[in-house]
PDB file of C-alpha atoms in Angstrom:
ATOM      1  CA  UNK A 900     120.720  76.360 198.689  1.00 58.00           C
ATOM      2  CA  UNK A 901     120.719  74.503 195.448  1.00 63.00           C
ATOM      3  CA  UNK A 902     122.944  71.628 194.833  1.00 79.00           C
ATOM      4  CA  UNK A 903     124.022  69.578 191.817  1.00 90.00           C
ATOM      5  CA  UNK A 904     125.072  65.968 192.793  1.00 94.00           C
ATOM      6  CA  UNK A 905     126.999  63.948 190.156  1.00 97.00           C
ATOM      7  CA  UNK A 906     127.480  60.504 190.647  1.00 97.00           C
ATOM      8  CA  UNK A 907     129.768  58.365 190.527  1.00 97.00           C
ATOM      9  CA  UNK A 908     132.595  60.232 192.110  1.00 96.00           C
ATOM     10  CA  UNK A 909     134.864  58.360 190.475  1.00 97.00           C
ATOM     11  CA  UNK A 910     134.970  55.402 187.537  1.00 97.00           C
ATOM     12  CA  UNK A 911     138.116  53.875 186.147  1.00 97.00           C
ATOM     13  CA  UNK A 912     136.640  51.353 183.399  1.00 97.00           C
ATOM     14  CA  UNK A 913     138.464  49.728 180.529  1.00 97.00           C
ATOM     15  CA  UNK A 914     138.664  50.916 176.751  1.00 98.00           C
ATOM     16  CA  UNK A 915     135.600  50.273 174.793  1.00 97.00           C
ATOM     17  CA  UNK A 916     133.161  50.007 177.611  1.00 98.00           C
ATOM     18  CA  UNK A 917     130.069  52.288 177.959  1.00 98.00           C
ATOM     19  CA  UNK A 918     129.070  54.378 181.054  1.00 98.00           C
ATOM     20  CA  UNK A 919     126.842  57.404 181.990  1.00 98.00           C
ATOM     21  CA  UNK A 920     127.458  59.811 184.742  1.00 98.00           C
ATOM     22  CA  UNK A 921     124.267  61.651 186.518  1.00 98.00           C
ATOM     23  CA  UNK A 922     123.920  64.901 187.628  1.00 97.00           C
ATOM     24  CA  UNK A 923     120.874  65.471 189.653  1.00 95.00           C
ATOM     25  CA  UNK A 924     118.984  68.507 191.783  1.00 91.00           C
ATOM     26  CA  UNK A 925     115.992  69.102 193.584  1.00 88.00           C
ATOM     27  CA  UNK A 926     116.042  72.874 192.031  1.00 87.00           C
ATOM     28  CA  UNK A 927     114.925  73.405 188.255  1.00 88.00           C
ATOM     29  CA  UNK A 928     117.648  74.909 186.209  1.00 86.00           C
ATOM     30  CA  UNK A 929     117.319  77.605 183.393  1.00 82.00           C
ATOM     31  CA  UNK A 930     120.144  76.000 181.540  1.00 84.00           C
ATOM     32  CA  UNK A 931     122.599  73.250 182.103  1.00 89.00           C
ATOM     33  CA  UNK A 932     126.274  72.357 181.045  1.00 91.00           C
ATOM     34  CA  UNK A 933     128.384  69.712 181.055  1.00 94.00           C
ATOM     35  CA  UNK A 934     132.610  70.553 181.024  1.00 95.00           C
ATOM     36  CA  UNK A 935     135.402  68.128 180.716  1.00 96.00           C
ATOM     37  CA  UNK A 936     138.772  69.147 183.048  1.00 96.00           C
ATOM     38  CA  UNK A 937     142.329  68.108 182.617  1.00 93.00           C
ATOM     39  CA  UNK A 938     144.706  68.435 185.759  1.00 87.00           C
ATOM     40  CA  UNK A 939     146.232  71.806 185.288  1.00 86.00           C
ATOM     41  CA  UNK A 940     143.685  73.231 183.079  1.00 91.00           C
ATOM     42  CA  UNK A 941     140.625  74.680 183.083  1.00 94.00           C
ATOM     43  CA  UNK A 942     137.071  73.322 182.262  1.00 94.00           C
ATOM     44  CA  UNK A 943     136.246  73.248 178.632  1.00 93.00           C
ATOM     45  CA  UNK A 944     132.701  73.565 177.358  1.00 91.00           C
ATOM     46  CA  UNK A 945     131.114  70.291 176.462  1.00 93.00           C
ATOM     47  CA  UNK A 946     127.572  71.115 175.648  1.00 91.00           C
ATOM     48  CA  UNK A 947     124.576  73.623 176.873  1.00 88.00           C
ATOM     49  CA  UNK A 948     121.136  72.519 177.500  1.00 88.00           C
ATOM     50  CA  UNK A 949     117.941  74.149 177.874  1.00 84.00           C
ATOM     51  CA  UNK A 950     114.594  72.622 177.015  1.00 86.00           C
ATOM     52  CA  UNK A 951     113.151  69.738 179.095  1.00 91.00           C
ATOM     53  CA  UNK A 952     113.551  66.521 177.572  1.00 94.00           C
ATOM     54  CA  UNK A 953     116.338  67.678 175.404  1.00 93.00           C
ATOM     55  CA  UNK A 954     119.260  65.515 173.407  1.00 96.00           C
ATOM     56  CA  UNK A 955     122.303  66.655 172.386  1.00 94.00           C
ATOM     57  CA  UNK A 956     125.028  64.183 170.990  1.00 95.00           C
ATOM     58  CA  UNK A 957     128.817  64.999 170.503  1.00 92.00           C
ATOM     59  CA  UNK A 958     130.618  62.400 168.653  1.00 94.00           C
ATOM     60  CA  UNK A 959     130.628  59.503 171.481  1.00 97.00           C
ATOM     61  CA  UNK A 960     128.960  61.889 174.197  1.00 97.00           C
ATOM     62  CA  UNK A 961     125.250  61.540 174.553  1.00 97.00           C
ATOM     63  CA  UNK A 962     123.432  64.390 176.909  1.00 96.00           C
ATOM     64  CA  UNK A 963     120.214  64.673 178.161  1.00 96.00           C
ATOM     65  CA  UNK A 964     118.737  67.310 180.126  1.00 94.00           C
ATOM     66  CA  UNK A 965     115.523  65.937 182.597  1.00 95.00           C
ATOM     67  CA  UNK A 966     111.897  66.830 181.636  1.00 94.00           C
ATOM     68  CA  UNK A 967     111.643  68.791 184.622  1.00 93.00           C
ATOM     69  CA  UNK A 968     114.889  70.459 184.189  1.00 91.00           C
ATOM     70  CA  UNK A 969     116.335  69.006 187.453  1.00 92.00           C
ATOM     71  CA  UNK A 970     118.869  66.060 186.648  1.00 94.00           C
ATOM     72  CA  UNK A 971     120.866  65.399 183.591  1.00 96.00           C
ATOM     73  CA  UNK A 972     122.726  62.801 182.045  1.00 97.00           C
ATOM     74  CA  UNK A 973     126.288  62.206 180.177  1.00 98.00           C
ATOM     75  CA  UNK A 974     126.334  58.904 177.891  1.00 98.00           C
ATOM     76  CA  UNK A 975     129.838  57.827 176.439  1.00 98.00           C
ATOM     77  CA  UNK A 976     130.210  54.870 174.068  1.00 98.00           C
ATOM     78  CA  UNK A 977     133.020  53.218 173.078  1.00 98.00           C
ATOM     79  CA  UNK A 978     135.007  54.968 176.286  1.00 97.00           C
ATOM     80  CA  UNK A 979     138.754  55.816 174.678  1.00 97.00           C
ATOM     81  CA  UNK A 980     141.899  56.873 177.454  1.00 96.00           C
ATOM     82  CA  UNK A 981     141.210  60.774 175.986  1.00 95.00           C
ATOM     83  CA  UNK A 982     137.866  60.901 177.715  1.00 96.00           C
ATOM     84  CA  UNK A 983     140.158  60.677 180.836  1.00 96.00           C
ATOM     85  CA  UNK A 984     139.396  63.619 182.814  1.00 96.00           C
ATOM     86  CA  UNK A 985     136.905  65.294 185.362  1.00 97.00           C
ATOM     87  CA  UNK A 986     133.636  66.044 184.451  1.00 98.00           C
ATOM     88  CA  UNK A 987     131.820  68.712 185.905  1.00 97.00           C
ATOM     89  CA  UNK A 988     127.931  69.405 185.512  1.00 95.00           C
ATOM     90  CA  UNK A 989     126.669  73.276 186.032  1.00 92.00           C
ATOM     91  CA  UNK A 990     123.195  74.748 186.557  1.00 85.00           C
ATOM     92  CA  UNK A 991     122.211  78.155 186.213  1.00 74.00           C
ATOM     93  CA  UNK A 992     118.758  79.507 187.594  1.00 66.00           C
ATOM     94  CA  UNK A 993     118.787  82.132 185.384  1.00 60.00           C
ATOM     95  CA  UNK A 994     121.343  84.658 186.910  1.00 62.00           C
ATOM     96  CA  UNK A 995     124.963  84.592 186.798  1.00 66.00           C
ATOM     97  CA  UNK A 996     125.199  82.984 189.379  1.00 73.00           C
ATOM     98  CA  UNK A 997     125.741  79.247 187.639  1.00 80.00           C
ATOM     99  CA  UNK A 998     126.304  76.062 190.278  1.00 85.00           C
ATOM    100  CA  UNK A 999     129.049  73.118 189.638  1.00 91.00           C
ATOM    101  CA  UNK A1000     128.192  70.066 190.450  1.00 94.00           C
ATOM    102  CA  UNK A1001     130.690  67.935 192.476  1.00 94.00           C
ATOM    103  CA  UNK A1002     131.991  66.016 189.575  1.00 96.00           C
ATOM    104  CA  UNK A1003     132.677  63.017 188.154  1.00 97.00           C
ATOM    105  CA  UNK A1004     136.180  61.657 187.624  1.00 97.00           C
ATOM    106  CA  UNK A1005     136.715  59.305 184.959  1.00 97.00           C
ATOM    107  CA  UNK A1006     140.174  57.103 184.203  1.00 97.00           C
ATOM    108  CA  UNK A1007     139.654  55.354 181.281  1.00 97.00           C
ATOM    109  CA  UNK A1008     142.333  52.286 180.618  1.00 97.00           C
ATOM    110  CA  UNK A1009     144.271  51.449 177.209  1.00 95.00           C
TER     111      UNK A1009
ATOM    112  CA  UNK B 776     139.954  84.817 169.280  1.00 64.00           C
ATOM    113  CA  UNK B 777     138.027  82.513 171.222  1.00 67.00           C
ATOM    114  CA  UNK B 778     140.237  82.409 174.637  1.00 91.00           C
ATOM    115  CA  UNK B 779     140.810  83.597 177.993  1.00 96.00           C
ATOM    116  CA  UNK B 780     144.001  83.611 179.200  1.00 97.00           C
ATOM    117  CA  UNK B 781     145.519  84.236 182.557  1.00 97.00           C
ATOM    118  CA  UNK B 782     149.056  85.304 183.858  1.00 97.00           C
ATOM    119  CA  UNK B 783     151.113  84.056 185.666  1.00 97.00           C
ATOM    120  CA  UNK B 784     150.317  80.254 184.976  1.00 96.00           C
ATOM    121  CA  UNK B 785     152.008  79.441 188.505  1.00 97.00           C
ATOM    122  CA  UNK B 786     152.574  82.183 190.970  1.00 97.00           C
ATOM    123  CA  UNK B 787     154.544  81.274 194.595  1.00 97.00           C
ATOM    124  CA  UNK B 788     154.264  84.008 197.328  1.00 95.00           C
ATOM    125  CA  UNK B 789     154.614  84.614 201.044  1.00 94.00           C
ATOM    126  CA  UNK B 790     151.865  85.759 203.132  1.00 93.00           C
ATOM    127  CA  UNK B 791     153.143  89.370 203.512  1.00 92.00           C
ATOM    128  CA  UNK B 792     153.483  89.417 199.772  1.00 93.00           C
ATOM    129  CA  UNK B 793     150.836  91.476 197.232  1.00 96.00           C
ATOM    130  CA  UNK B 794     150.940  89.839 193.753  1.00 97.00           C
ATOM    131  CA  UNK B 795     148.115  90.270 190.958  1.00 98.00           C
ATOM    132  CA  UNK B 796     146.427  87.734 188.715  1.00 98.00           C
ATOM    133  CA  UNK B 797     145.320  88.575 185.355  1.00 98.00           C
ATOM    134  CA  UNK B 798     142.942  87.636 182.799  1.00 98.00           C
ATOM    135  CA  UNK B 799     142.011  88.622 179.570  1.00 98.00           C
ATOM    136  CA  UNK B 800     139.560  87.667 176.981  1.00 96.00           C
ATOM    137  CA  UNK B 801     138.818  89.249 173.612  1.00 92.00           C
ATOM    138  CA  UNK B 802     135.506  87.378 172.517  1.00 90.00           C
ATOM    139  CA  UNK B 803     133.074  90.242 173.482  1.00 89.00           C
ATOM    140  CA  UNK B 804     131.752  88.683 176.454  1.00 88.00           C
ATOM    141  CA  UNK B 805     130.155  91.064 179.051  1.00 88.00           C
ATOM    142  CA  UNK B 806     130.482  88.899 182.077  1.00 89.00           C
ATOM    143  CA  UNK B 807     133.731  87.957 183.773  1.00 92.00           C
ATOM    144  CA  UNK B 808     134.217  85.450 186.280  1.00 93.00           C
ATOM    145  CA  UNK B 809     136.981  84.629 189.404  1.00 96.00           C
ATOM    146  CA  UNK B 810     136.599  80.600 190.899  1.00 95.00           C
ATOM    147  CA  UNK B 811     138.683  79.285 192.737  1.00 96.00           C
ATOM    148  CA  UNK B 812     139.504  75.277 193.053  1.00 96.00           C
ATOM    149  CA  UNK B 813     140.895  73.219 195.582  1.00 95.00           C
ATOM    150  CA  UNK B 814     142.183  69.861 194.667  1.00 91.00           C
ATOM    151  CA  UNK B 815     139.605  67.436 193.505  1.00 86.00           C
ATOM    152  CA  UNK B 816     137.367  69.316 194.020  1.00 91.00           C
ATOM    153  CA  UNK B 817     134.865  71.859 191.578  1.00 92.00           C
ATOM    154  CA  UNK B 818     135.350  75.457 190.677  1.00 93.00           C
ATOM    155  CA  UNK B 819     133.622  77.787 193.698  1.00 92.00           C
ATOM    156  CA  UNK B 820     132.956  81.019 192.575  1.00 91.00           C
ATOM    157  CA  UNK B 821     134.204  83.892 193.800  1.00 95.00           C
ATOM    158  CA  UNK B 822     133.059  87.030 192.018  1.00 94.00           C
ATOM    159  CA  UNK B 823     131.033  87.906 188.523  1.00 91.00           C
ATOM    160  CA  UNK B 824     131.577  91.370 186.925  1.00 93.00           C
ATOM    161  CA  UNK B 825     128.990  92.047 184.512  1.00 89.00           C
ATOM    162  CA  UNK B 826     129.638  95.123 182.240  1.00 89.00           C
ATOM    163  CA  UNK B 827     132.623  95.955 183.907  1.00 93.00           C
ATOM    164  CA  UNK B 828     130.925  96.234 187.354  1.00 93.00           C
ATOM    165  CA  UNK B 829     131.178  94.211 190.469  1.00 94.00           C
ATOM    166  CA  UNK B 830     127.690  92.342 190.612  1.00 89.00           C
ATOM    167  CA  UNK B 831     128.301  88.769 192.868  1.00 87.00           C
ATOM    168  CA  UNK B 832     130.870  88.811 195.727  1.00 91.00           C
ATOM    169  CA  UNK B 833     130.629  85.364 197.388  1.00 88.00           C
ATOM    170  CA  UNK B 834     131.409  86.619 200.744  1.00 91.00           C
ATOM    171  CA  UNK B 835     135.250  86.510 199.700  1.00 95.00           C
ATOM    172  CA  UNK B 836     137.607  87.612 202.431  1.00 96.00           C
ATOM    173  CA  UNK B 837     138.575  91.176 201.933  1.00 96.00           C
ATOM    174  CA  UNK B 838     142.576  89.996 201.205  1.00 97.00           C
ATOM    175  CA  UNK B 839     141.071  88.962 197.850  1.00 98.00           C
ATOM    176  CA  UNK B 840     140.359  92.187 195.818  1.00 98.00           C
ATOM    177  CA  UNK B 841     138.782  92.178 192.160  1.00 98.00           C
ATOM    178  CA  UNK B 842     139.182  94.685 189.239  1.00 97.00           C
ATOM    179  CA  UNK B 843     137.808  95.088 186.152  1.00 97.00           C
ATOM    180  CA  UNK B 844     139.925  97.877 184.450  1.00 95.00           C
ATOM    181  CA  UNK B 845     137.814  97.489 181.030  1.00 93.00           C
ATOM    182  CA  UNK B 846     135.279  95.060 179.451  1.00 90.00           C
ATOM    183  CA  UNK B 847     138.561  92.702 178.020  1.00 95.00           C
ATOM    184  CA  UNK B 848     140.093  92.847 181.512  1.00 97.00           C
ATOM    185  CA  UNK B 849     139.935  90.892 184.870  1.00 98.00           C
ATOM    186  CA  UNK B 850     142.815  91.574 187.796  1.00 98.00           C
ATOM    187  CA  UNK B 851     142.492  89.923 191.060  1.00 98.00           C
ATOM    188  CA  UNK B 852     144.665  91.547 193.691  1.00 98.00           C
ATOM    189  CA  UNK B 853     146.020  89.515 196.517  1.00 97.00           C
ATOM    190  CA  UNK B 854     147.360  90.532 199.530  1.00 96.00           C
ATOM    191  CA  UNK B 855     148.070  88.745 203.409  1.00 95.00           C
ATOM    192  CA  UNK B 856     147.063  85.920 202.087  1.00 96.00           C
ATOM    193  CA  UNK B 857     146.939  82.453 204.041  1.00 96.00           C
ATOM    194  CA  UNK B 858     148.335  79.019 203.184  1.00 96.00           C
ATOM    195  CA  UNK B 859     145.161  77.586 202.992  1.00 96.00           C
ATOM    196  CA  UNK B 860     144.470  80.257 199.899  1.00 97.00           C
ATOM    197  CA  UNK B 861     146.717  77.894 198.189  1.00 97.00           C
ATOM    198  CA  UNK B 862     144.571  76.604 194.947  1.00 97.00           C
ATOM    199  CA  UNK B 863     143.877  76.781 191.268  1.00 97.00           C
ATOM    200  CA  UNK B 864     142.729  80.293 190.352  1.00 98.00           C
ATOM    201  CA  UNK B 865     140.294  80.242 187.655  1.00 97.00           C
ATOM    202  CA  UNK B 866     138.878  82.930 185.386  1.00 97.00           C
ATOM    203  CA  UNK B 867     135.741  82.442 183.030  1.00 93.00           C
ATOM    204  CA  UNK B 868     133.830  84.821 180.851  1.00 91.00           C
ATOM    205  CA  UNK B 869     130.226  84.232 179.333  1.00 87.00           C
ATOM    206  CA  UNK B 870     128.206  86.574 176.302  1.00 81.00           C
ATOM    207  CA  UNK B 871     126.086  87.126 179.206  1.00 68.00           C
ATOM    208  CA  UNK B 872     125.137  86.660 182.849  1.00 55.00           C
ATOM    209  CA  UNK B 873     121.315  86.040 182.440  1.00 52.00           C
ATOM    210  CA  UNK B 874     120.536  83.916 178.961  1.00 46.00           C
ATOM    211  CA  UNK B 875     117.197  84.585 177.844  1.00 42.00           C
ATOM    212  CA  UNK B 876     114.911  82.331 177.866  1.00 38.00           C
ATOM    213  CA  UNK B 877     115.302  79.435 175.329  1.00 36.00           C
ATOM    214  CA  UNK B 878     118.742  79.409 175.103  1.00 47.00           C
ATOM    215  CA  UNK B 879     121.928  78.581 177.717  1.00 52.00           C
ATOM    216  CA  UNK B 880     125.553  80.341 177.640  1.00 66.00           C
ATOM    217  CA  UNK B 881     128.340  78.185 179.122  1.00 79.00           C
ATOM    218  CA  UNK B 882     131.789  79.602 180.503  1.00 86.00           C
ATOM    219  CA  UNK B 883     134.912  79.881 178.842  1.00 90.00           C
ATOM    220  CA  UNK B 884     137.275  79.390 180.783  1.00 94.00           C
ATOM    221  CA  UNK B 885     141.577  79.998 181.040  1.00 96.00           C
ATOM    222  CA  UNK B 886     143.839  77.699 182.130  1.00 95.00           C
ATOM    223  CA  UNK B 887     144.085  79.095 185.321  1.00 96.00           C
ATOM    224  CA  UNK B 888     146.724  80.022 187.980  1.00 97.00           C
ATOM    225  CA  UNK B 889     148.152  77.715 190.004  1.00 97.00           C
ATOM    226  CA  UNK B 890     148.697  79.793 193.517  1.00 97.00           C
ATOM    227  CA  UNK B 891     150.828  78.719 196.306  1.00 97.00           C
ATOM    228  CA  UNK B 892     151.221  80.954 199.327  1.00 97.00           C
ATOM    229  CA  UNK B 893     154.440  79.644 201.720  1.00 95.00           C
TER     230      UNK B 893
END
């Protein structure tokens, strides 16, 4: 069974500092995202990844995708209170059958 | 149009009840998704439709029961259903259920429906 662990669970940090949340596997993944949940609403698309080694940026949000395809990384600088939410890691092998990691929630304070 | 949305935002029934959830999504995606989410915790999926037919069924009990009327369309059917069913109902839909190689499609997902069975 594959797995996608994301840690930490949780992080409640002040405005302006830095963090990174992990999201690592022992399977190798076709393609990974990263999606950003508010209470009451669904996931929203962050960013896809696909080749080994791979960087995408997004405004403060830094993601890189493992050279072997198995872990991934989420980068925010300059954390601000709207980056409060959930964030949720997903795999796919190649099928439709895409796996969610267990997510990572993050309370940023004013 | 680059949504999915789902009715009835918040649904309450009883456990003889039979209520429907729907979902629609007008970006030309060929794969539909049902997840379903229990507080703090991630999306679990439930079923994938891919060109309007039934192609993952995560060993869902049979009081859960999926449609797919046309490729814009996603109905779940509910019926008997437990308290423990109780959760955030959660449709996605993707271009595609298999990316080729070289590239990755994410989900887009609605806002969900927030179930409660009393």
């Amino acid at each position: 069974t594959q797995l996608l662990e994301q840690s930490p669970q949780f992080l409640s940090i002040q405005e302006g500092e830095n963090l990174t949340v992990y999201c690592n596997s022992s399977s190798v993944f076709s393609s990974l995202q990263w999606y950003r949940q508010e209470p009451g609403e669904g996931p929203v698309l962050l960013v896809t990844v696909v080749t080994g080694g791979e960087v995408k940026k997004l405004k403060r949000l830094t993601f890189q995708f493992g050279d072997a395809r198995k872990d991934s990384s989420l980068h925010i600088t300059a954390a601000q209170p709207g980056d409060t939410g959930l964030y949720l890691c997903a795999g796919g092998p190649g099928t439709y059958k895409y796996i969610f990691g267990t997510g990572t929630r993050l309370k940023v304070l004013a | 149009d680059t949504e999915v949305t789902q009715t009835p935002k918040h649904l309450v029934m009883g456990m003889t009840n039979k209520k429907s959830l729907k979902c629609e999504q007008h970006m030309g995606h060929r794969a539909m998704y049902w997840y379903k989410q229990k507080a703090k915790k991630p999306p679990e999926l439930m079923f994938v439709y891919s060109y309007e037919k039934l192609s993952i069924n995560e060993s869902v009990p049979s009081r859960f029961s999926p449609e797919c009327p046309n490729s814009s369309l996603l109905n779940l059917h509910l019926h008997a259903l437990q308290p423990e069913d109780s959760a955030l109902y959660l449709c996605a839909s993707s271009q595609d259920g298999a990316p080729p190689a070289g590239t990755g499609y994410g989900y887009t997902f609605g806002s969900g429906t927030r179930l409660t069975v009393v």
